[in-house]
Structure formats: structure tokens, C-alpha cells
CSV table of C-alpha atoms (C1' of nucleotides) in Angstrom, one decimal:
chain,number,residue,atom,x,y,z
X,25,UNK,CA,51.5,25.5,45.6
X,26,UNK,CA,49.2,22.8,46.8
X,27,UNK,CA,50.3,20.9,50.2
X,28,UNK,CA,50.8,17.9,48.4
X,29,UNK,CA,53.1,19.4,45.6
X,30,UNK,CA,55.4,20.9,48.1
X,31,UNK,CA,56.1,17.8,50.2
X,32,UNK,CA,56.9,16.0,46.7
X,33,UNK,CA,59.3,19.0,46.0
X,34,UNK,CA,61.0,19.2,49.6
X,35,UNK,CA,61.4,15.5,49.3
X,36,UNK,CA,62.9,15.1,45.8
X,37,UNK,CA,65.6,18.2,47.1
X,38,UNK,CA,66.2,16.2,50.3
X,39,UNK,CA,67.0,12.6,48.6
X,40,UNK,CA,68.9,14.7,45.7
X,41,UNK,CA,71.3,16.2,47.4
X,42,UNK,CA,71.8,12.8,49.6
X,43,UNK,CA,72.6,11.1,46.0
X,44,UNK,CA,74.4,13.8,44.5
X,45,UNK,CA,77.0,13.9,47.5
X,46,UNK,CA,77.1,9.9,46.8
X,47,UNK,CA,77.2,9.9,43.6
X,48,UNK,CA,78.1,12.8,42.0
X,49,UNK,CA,76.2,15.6,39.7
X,50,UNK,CA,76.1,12.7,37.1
X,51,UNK,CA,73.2,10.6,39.0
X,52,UNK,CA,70.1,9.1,37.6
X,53,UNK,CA,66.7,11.2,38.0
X,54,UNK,CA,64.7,8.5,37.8
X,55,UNK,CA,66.4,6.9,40.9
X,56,UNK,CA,66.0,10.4,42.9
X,57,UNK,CA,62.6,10.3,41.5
X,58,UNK,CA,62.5,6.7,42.8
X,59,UNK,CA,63.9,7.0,46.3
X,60,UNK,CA,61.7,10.1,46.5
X,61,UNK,CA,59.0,7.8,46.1
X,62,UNK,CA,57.4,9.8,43.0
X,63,UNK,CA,57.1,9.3,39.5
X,64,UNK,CA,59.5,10.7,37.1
X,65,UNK,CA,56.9,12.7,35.7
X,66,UNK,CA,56.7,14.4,39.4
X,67,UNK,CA,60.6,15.4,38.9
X,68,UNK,CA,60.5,16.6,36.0
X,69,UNK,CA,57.7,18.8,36.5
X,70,UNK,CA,59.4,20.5,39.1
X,71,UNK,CA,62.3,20.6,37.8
X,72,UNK,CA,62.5,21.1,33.7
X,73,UNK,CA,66.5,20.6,33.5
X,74,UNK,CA,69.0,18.7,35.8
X,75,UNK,CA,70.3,22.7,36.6
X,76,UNK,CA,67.1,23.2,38.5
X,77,UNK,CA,67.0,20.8,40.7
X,78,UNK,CA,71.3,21.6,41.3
X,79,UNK,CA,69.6,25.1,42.1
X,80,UNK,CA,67.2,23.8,44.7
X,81,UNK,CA,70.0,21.4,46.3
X,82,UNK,CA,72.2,25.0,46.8
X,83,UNK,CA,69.3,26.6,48.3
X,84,UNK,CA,71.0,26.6,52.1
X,85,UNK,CA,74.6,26.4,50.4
X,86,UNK,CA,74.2,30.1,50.4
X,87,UNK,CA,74.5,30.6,53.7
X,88,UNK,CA,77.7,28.9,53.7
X,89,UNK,CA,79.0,30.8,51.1
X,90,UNK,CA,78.2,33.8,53.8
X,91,UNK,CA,79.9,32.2,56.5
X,92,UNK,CA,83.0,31.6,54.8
X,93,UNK,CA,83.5,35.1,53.5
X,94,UNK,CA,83.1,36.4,57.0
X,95,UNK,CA,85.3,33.9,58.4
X,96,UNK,CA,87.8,34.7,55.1
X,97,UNK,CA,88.2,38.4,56.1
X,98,UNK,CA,88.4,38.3,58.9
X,99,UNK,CA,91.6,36.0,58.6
X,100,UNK,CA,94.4,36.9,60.5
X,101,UNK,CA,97.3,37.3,58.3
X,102,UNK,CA,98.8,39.4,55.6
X,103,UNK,CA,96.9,40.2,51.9
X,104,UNK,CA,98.4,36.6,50.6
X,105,UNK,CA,97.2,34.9,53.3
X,106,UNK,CA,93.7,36.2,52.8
X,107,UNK,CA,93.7,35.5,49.3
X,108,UNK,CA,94.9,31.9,49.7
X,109,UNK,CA,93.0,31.3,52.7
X,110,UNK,CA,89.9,32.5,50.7
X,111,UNK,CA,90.8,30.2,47.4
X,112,UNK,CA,90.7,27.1,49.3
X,113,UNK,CA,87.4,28.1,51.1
X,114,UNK,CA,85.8,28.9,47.8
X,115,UNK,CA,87.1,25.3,45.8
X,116,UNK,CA,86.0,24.1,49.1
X,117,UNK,CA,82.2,25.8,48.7
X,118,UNK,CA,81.9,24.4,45.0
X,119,UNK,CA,83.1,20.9,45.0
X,120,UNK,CA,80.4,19.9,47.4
X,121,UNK,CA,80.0,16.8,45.0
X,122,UNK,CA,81.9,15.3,42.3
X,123,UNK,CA,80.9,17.4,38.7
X,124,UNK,CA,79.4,20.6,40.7
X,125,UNK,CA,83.0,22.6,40.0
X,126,UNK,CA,82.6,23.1,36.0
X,127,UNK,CA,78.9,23.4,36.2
X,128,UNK,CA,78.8,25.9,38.6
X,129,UNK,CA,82.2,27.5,37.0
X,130,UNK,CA,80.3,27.6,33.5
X,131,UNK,CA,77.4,29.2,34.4
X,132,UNK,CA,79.8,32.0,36.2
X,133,UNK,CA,78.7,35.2,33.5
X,134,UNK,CA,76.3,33.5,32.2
X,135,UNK,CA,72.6,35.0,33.0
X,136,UNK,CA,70.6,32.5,31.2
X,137,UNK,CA,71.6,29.7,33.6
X,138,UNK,CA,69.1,28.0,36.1
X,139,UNK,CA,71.9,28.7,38.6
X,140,UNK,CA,72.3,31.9,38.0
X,141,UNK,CA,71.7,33.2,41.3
X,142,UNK,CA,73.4,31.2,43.3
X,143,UNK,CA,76.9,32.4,40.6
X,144,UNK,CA,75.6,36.0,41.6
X,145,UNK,CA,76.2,34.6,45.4
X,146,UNK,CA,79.5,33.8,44.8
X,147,UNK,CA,80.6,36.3,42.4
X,148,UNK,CA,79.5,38.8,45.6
X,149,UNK,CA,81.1,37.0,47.9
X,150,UNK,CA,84.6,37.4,45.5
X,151,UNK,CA,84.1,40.9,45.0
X,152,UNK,CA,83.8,41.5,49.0
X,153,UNK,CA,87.2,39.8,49.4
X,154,UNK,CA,89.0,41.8,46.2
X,155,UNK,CA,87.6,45.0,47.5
X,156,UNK,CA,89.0,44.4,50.6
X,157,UNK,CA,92.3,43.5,49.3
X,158,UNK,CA,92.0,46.5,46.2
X,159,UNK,CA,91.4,49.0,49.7
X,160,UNK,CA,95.0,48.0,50.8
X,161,UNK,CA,96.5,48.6,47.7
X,162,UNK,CA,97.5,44.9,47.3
X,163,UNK,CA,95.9,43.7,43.8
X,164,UNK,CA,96.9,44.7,40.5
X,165,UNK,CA,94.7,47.2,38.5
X,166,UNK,CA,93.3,44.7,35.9
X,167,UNK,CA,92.0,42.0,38.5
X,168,UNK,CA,88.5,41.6,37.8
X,169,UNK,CA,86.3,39.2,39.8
X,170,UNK,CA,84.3,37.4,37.0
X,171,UNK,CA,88.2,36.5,35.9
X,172,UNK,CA,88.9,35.3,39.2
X,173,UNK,CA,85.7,33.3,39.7
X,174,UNK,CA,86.9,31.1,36.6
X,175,UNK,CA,90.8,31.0,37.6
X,176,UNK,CA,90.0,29.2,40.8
X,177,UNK,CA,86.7,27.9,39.2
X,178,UNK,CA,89.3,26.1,36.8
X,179,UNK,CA,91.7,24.4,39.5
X,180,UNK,CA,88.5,23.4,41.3
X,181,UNK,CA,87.2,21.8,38.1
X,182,UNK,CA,90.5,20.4,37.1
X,183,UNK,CA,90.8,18.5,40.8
X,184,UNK,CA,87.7,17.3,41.0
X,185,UNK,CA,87.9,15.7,37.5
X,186,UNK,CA,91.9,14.2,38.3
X,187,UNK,CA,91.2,13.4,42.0
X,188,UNK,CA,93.1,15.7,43.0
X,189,UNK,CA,93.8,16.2,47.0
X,190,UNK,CA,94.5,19.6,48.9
X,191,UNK,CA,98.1,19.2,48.6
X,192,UNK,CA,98.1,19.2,44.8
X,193,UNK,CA,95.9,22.2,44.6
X,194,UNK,CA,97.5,24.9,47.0
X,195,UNK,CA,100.8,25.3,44.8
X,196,UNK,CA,98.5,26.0,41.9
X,197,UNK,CA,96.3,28.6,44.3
X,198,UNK,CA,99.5,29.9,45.3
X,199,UNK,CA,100.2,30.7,41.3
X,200,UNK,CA,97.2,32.6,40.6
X,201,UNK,CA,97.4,34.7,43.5
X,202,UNK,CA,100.7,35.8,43.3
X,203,UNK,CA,99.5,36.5,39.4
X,204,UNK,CA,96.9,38.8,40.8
X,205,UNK,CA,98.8,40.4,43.8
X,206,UNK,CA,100.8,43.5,43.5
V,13,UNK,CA,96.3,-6.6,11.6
V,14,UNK,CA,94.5,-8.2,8.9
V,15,UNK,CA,93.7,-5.9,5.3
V,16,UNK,CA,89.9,-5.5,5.9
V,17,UNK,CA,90.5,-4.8,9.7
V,18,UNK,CA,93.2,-2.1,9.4
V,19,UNK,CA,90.4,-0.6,6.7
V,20,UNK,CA,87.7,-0.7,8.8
V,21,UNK,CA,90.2,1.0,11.7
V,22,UNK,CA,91.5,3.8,9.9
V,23,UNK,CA,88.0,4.8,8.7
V,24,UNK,CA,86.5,4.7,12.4
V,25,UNK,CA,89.4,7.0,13.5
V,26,UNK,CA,89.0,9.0,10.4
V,27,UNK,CA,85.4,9.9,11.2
V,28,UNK,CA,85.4,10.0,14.7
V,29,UNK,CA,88.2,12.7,14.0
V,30,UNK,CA,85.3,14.7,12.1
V,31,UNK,CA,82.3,13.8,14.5
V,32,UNK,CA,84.2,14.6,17.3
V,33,UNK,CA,84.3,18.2,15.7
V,34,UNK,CA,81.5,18.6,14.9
V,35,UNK,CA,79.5,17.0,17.9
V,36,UNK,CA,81.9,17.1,20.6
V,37,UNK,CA,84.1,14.7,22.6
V,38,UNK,CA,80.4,13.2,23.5
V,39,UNK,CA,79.2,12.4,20.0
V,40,UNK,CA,77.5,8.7,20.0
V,41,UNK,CA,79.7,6.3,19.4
V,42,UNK,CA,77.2,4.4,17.4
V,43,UNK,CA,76.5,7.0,15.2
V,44,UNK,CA,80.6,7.3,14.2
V,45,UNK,CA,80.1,3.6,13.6
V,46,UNK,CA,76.8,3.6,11.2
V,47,UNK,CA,78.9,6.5,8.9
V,48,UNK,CA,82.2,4.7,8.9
V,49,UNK,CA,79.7,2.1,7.2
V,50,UNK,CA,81.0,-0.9,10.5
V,51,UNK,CA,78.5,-2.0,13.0
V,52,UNK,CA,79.0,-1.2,16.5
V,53,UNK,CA,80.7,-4.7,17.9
V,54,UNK,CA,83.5,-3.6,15.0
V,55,UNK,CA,83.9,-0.3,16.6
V,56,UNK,CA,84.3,-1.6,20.2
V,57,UNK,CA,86.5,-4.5,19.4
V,58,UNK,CA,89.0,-1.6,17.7
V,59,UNK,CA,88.2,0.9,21.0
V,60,UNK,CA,87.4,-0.7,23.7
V,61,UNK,CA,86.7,3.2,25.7
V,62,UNK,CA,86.0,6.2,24.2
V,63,UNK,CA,89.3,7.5,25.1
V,64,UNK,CA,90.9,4.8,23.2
V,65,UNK,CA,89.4,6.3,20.3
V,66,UNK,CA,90.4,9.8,21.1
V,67,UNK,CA,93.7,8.5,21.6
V,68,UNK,CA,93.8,7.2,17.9
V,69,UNK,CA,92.4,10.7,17.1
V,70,UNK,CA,94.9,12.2,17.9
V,71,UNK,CA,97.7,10.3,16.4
V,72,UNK,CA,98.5,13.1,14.1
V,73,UNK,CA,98.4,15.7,16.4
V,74,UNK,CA,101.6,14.6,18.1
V,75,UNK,CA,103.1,16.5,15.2
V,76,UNK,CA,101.2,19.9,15.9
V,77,UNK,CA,102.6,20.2,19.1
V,78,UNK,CA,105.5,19.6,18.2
V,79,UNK,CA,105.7,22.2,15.3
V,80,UNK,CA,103.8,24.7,17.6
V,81,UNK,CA,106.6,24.3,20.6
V,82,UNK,CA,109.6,24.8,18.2
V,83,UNK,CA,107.6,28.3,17.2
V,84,UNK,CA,106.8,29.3,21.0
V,85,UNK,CA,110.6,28.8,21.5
V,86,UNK,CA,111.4,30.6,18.7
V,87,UNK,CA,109.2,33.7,19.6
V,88,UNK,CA,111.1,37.3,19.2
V,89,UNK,CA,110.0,38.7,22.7
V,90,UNK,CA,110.7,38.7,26.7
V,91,UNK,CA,110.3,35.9,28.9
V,92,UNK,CA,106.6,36.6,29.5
V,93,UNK,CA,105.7,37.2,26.1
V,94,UNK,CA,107.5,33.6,25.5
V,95,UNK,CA,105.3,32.4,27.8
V,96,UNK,CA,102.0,34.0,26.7
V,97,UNK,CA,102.4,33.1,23.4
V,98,UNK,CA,103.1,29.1,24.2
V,99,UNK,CA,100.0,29.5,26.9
V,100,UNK,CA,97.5,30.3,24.3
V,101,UNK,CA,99.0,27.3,21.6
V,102,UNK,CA,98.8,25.0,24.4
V,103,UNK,CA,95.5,26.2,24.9
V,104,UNK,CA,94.6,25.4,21.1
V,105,UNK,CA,96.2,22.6,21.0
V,106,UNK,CA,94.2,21.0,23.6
V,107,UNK,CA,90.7,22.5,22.3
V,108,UNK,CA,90.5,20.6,19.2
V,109,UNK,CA,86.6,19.8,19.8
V,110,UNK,CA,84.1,20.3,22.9
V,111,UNK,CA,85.1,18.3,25.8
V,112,UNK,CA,88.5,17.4,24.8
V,113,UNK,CA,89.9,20.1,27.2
V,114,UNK,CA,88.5,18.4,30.1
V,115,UNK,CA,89.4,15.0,29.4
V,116,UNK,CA,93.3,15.7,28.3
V,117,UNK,CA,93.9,17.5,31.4
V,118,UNK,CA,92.5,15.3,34.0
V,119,UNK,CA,94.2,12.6,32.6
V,120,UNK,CA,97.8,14.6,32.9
V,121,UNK,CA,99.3,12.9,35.9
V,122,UNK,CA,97.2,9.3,35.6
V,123,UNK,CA,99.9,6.7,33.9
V,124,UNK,CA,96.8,4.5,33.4
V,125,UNK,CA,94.7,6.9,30.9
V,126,UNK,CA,94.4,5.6,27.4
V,127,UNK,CA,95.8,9.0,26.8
V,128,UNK,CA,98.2,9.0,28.6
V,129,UNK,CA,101.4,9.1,25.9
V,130,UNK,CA,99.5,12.2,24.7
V,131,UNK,CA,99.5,13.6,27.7
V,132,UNK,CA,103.3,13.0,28.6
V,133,UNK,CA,103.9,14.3,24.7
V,134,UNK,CA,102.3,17.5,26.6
V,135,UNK,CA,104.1,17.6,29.2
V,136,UNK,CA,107.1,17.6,27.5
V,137,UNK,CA,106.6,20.3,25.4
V,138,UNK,CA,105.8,22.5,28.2
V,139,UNK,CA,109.0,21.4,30.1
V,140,UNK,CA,111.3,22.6,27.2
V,141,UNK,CA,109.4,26.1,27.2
V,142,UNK,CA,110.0,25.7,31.4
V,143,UNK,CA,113.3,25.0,30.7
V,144,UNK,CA,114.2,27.7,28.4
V,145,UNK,CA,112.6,30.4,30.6
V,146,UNK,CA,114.2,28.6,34.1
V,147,UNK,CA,118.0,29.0,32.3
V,148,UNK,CA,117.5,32.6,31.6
V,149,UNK,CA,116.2,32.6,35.9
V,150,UNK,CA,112.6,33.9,34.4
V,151,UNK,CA,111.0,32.0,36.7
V,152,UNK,CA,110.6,30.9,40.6
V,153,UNK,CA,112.0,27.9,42.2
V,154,UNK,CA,108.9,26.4,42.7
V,155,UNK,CA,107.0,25.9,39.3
V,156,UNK,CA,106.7,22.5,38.2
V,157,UNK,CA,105.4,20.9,35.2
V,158,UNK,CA,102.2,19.2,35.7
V,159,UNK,CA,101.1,22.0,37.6
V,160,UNK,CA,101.9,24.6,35.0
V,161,UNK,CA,100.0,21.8,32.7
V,162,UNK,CA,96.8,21.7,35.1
V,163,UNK,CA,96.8,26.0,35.6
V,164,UNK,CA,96.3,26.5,32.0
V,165,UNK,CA,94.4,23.1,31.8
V,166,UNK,CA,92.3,24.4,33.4
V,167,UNK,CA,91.8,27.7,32.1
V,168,UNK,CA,91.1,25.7,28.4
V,169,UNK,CA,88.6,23.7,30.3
V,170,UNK,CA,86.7,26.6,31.7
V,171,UNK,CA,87.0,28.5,28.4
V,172,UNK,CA,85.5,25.7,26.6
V,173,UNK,CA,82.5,24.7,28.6
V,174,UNK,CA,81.8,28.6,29.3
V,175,UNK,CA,81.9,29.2,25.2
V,176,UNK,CA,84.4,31.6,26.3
V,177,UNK,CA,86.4,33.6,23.2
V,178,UNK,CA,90.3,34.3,23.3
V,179,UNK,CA,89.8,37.8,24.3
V,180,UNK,CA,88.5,36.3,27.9
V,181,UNK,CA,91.2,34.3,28.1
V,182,UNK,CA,93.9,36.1,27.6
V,183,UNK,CA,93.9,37.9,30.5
V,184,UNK,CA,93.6,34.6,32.5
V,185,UNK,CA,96.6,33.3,31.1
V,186,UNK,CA,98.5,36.2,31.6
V,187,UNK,CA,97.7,36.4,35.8
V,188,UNK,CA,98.9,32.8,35.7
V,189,UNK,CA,102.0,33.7,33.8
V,190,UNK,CA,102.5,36.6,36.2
V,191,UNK,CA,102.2,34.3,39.3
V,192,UNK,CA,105.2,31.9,37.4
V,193,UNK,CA,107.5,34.7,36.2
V,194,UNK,CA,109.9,36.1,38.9
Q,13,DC,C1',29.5,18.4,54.1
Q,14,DC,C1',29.7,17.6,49.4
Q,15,DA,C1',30.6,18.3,44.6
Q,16,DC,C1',33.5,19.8,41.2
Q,17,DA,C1',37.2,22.2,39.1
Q,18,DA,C1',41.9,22.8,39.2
Q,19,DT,C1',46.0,20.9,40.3
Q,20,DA,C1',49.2,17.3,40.7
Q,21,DC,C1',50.5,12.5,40.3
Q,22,DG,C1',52.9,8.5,38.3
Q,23,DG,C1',54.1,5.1,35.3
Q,24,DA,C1',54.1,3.2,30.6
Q,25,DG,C1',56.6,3.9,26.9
Q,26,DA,C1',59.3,6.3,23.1
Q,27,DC,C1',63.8,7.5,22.2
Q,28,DA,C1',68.8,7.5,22.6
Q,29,DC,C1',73.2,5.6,23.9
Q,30,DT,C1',76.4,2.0,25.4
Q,31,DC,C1',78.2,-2.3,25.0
Q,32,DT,C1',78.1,-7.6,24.2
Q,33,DC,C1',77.3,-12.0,22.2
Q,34,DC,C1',77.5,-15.0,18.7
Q,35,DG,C1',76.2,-16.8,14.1
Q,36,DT,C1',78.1,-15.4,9.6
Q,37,DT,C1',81.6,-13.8,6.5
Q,38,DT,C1',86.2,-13.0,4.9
Q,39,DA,C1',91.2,-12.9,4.4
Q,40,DG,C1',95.2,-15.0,3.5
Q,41,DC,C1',98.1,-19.0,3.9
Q,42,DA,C1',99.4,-23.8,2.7
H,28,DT,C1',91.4,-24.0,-3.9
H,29,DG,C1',90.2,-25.3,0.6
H,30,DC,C1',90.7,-24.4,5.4
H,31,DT,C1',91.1,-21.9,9.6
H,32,DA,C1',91.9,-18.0,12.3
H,33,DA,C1',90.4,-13.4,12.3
H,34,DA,C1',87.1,-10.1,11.8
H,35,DC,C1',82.5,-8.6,11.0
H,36,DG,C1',77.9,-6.7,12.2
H,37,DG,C1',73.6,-6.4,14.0
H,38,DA,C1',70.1,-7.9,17.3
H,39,DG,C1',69.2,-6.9,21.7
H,40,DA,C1',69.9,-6.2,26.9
H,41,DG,C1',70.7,-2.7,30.1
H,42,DT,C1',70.4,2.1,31.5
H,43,DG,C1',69.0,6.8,31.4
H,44,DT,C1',66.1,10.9,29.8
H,45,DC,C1',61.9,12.8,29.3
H,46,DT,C1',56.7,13.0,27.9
H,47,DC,C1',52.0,12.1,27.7
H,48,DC,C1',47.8,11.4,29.5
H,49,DG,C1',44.4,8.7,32.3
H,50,DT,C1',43.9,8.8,37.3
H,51,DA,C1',43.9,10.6,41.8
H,52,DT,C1',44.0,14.3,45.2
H,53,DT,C1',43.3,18.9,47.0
H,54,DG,C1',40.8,22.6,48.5
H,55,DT,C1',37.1,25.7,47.7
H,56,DG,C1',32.4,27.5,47.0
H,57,DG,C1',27.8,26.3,47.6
DNA sequence: CCACAATACGGAGACACTCTCCGTTTAGCA
DNA sequence: TGCTAAACGGAGAGTGTCTCCGTATTGTGG
């Protein structure tokens, strides 16, 4: 890529995920293109669909992701705690701005999307905690991860769309994993 | 309401009721005005917000609920296959057309929604299936309405924008039952 | 160091949607 | 039938998406 091309493309990145945490998933592209300082045209080469740029704004969200399953198992606690501890680490990790949770819970199974890769990074970082829980007998046979990705995927969505605050969504958390524990 | 008005009413709600199905909850609005044959300002006096217009929508649908809750309690079966069955209505009922998901259950909780007399005709119908498995002691202390409303919410909402089919929701529904039921 | 592809830029503008304002029309009553 | 309040409807302003293409920049080979 030529030098100029890639300071336009690390600077449209930059300012979107400055107005996506502002403004939500929803935000205009001409204004990133504008506070960018490049043409539309410049955005939109880069980045065909809205999805691609979302996939270049997660580009060091990955290593959160990483961070928080370590931290996840190696919670102190019993199998529930784990598991609830991990939920609200993982709504945490996809509601980084307002309208992320049911994009990125859509594309979940989905190999088509622009995100797809970044879903792979979370779907891995679900099947490191289940297989950790499955090892101590603690899940039911039929848990799969995909299924779990949209369960929690779904109470992330459904909070970020009603406003809803921590306190609101544990209880629900609570639900699902005492549908999926033994 | 004068003659002409309440005419030009019923016909907006009466198309929107088929754009809306065919298109999606984010058909143009101007488009349901042009083929009800009004101009827009006629359209926006009537509806001030889209969800004013769903609401109108789904005037008649008051009546499905309430037909499909006398079945659910009606349903030859345990206490979980009581509450399976009324899961997946409540999951129809909600995914009339694309999008509508989404909207009905982020506005379950919000007294200031345009929707928001649909919502409580929701939540009652779930509290009489609540009640019915709470007297036979089916379920724990803790479950509560809105939240039972939100889970499966949100499992309609997931389903819908992931294009996912019954099959893949079934099982969702039934680790959310599990984490209700005793 | 320069010329010349190849690459990238950017903004005008087409298109779509939302929503309003206000001059015109119509219903329904006296 | 005539009058007034109610309702209509469409032009158009505002906003956002996305493309096309003339212009500008980069970097390389001579």
C-alpha cells in the first residue's frame, strides 16, 4: 500500500472508533470521512461496507478479548462463578459502543460477514471457557458454544437497545447459566 | 375524526401492515404513503413516529396473543413443556416482520414507548403462563416478568437478525427454560 | 534527478429517506 | 347552500449513502 494510502486508512480507523464510542455504530461516514480529513470517496475505498471499517476499529479489541478469557479462568470461584463472571466480561467485550451487540451477535455463524474473524475470536475464547467447565463435569451434554455466543449475544443486544444497566442484566445471565449448568 | 380522515387512516395502517411484511420494520415511510394513494404530510400528521404506526399495526394483534396464551395454558404436557411451547408463540408473536423483534422488546419496561400498551398486553400474557407454572412451585423464587420477557426477547431478536430458523432456536429457549424451572 | 505510470485522492452530485410548511381542498354543520 | 374548521398533499429542506471521474501524489526505472 502506498505511504499515503495507509496514513488515510490508520486515520479514518482512529477518528472511527473515537465517533463510534460517541455516537454509536449508527454514525455518519461522511463525518468520519470529514474529521478524517478525506473525501468520502477515500472511505469508501477502504472500506466497501460500514462492517469493514467495524472490523478495522476491533483490530486491538482482540487482545482484549485474550485478556479477559485469561483473567475469566483463572477466576477464583466455583463453575457458576466462572460462568457468570465470564458472561458479564463477554457483554462487557461487545458493547464497546451503542449498536455493536446485534451486529457482532448476527454475524456469530455467519462466514460471509466482514467480521467474521473477529466472531471466530470470540467464539474461541467461549469454547476455552466451556471446555474448561465441560473438563469438570459441570455443563450439560447439549451446550454448544455457537448457542451460547447468541444467548448472551441476545441479553447484550437487548441492553444496549433498552438502556439497560448491570443490575438489570445479571439476573438474566444468572438464567442462562443455570440453563446450561448441570 | 372526520370521514375522509379516518379513510385515509385505516388505509395507511392497512398497508403499512403489508409493507412492513414484506420490507421490514424499516420500509420507507414515504413509499407506504405514495401506495396508500396520501402524501407524506397525511401520513405524519396520522403517525407522528414510526412506532406510532407500528403501534396502529398491531391493533389486531392484541387478539393473537391473546388466543395463543389461552392455547399455551391449555397445553397437555409438564411444566417445561408448558413453558416451551408458550416460549416459541411468544417468539412468533413478536416476529411478525424484520425488525419488529428488536423494537417490541426494547421498549418492554419504557412507559413512554408508543408501544408501550402492546408491550404491557405482553407482559401480561407471560405473567399468567408465570403464574400458572409458579402455583404448581415449577419455578424459582427469583424469576420475574420483564426479565422472562427480555431472555426470550432477546433470543427472537437474535433469531431474526441472524435469519436463524426454529430448529436453532429451540434449543435456546429450552436452556433458558431450564435456568427458570426448579 | 526526472519523467511517467500506477495509485490514490476528494468532492460534486445522484439517489433515497425523513419530516415540515403552507396554500388548497373538503367535509359536515347551521 | 354557504361557511369554517379540519384535513390534504406535495414541494422542498435537511441528512446520509455511495459513485464517478478529473486531478494530484507516489515511487520507480532510466
Amino acid at each position: 500500500m502506498r505511504a499515503d494510502a495507509q496514513r488515510n486508512y490508520d486515520r479514518i480507523v482512529e477518528v472511527a472508533r473515537e465517533v463510534f464510542r460517541e455516537q454509536g455504530y449508527d454514525a455518519s461516514l461522511d463525518e468520519i470521512a470529514k474529521r478524517a480529513g478525506v473525501g468520502p470517496g477515500t472511505l469508501y475505498r477502504h472500506f466497501p461496507a460500514r462492517e469493514n471499517l467495524l472490523d478495522a476499529v476491533l483490530k486491538f479489541w482482540v487482545d482484549k478479548v485474550d485478556v479477559a478469557t485469561e483473567k475469566a479462568l483463572a477466576h477464583e470461584g466455583g463453575d457458576r462463578a466462572v460462568l457468570l463472571n465470564w458472561f458479564e466480561e463477554y457483554v462487557a467485550l461487545i458493547s464497546q459502543h451503542k449498536g455493536a451487540p446485534a451486529k457482532i451477535t448476527s454475524a456469530i455463524g455467519n462466514p460471509d460477514s466482514p467480521i467474521t474473524t473477529k466472531c471466530q475470536v470470540l467464539t474461541a475464547a467461549n469454547d476455552r471457557i466451556i471446555d474448561r467447565l465441560r473438563a469438570d463435569g459441570a455443563l450439560r451434554d447439549e451446550v454448544d458454544t455457537i448457542q451460547v455466543c447468541r444467548l448472551v449475544g441476545g441479553i447484550a443486544t437487548v441492553a444496549d437497545q433498552g438502556d439497560l444497566d448491570a443490575d438489570a442484566v445479571r439476573p438474566m445471565l444468572a438464567v442462562v447459566a443455570d440453563g446450561l449448568l448441570r
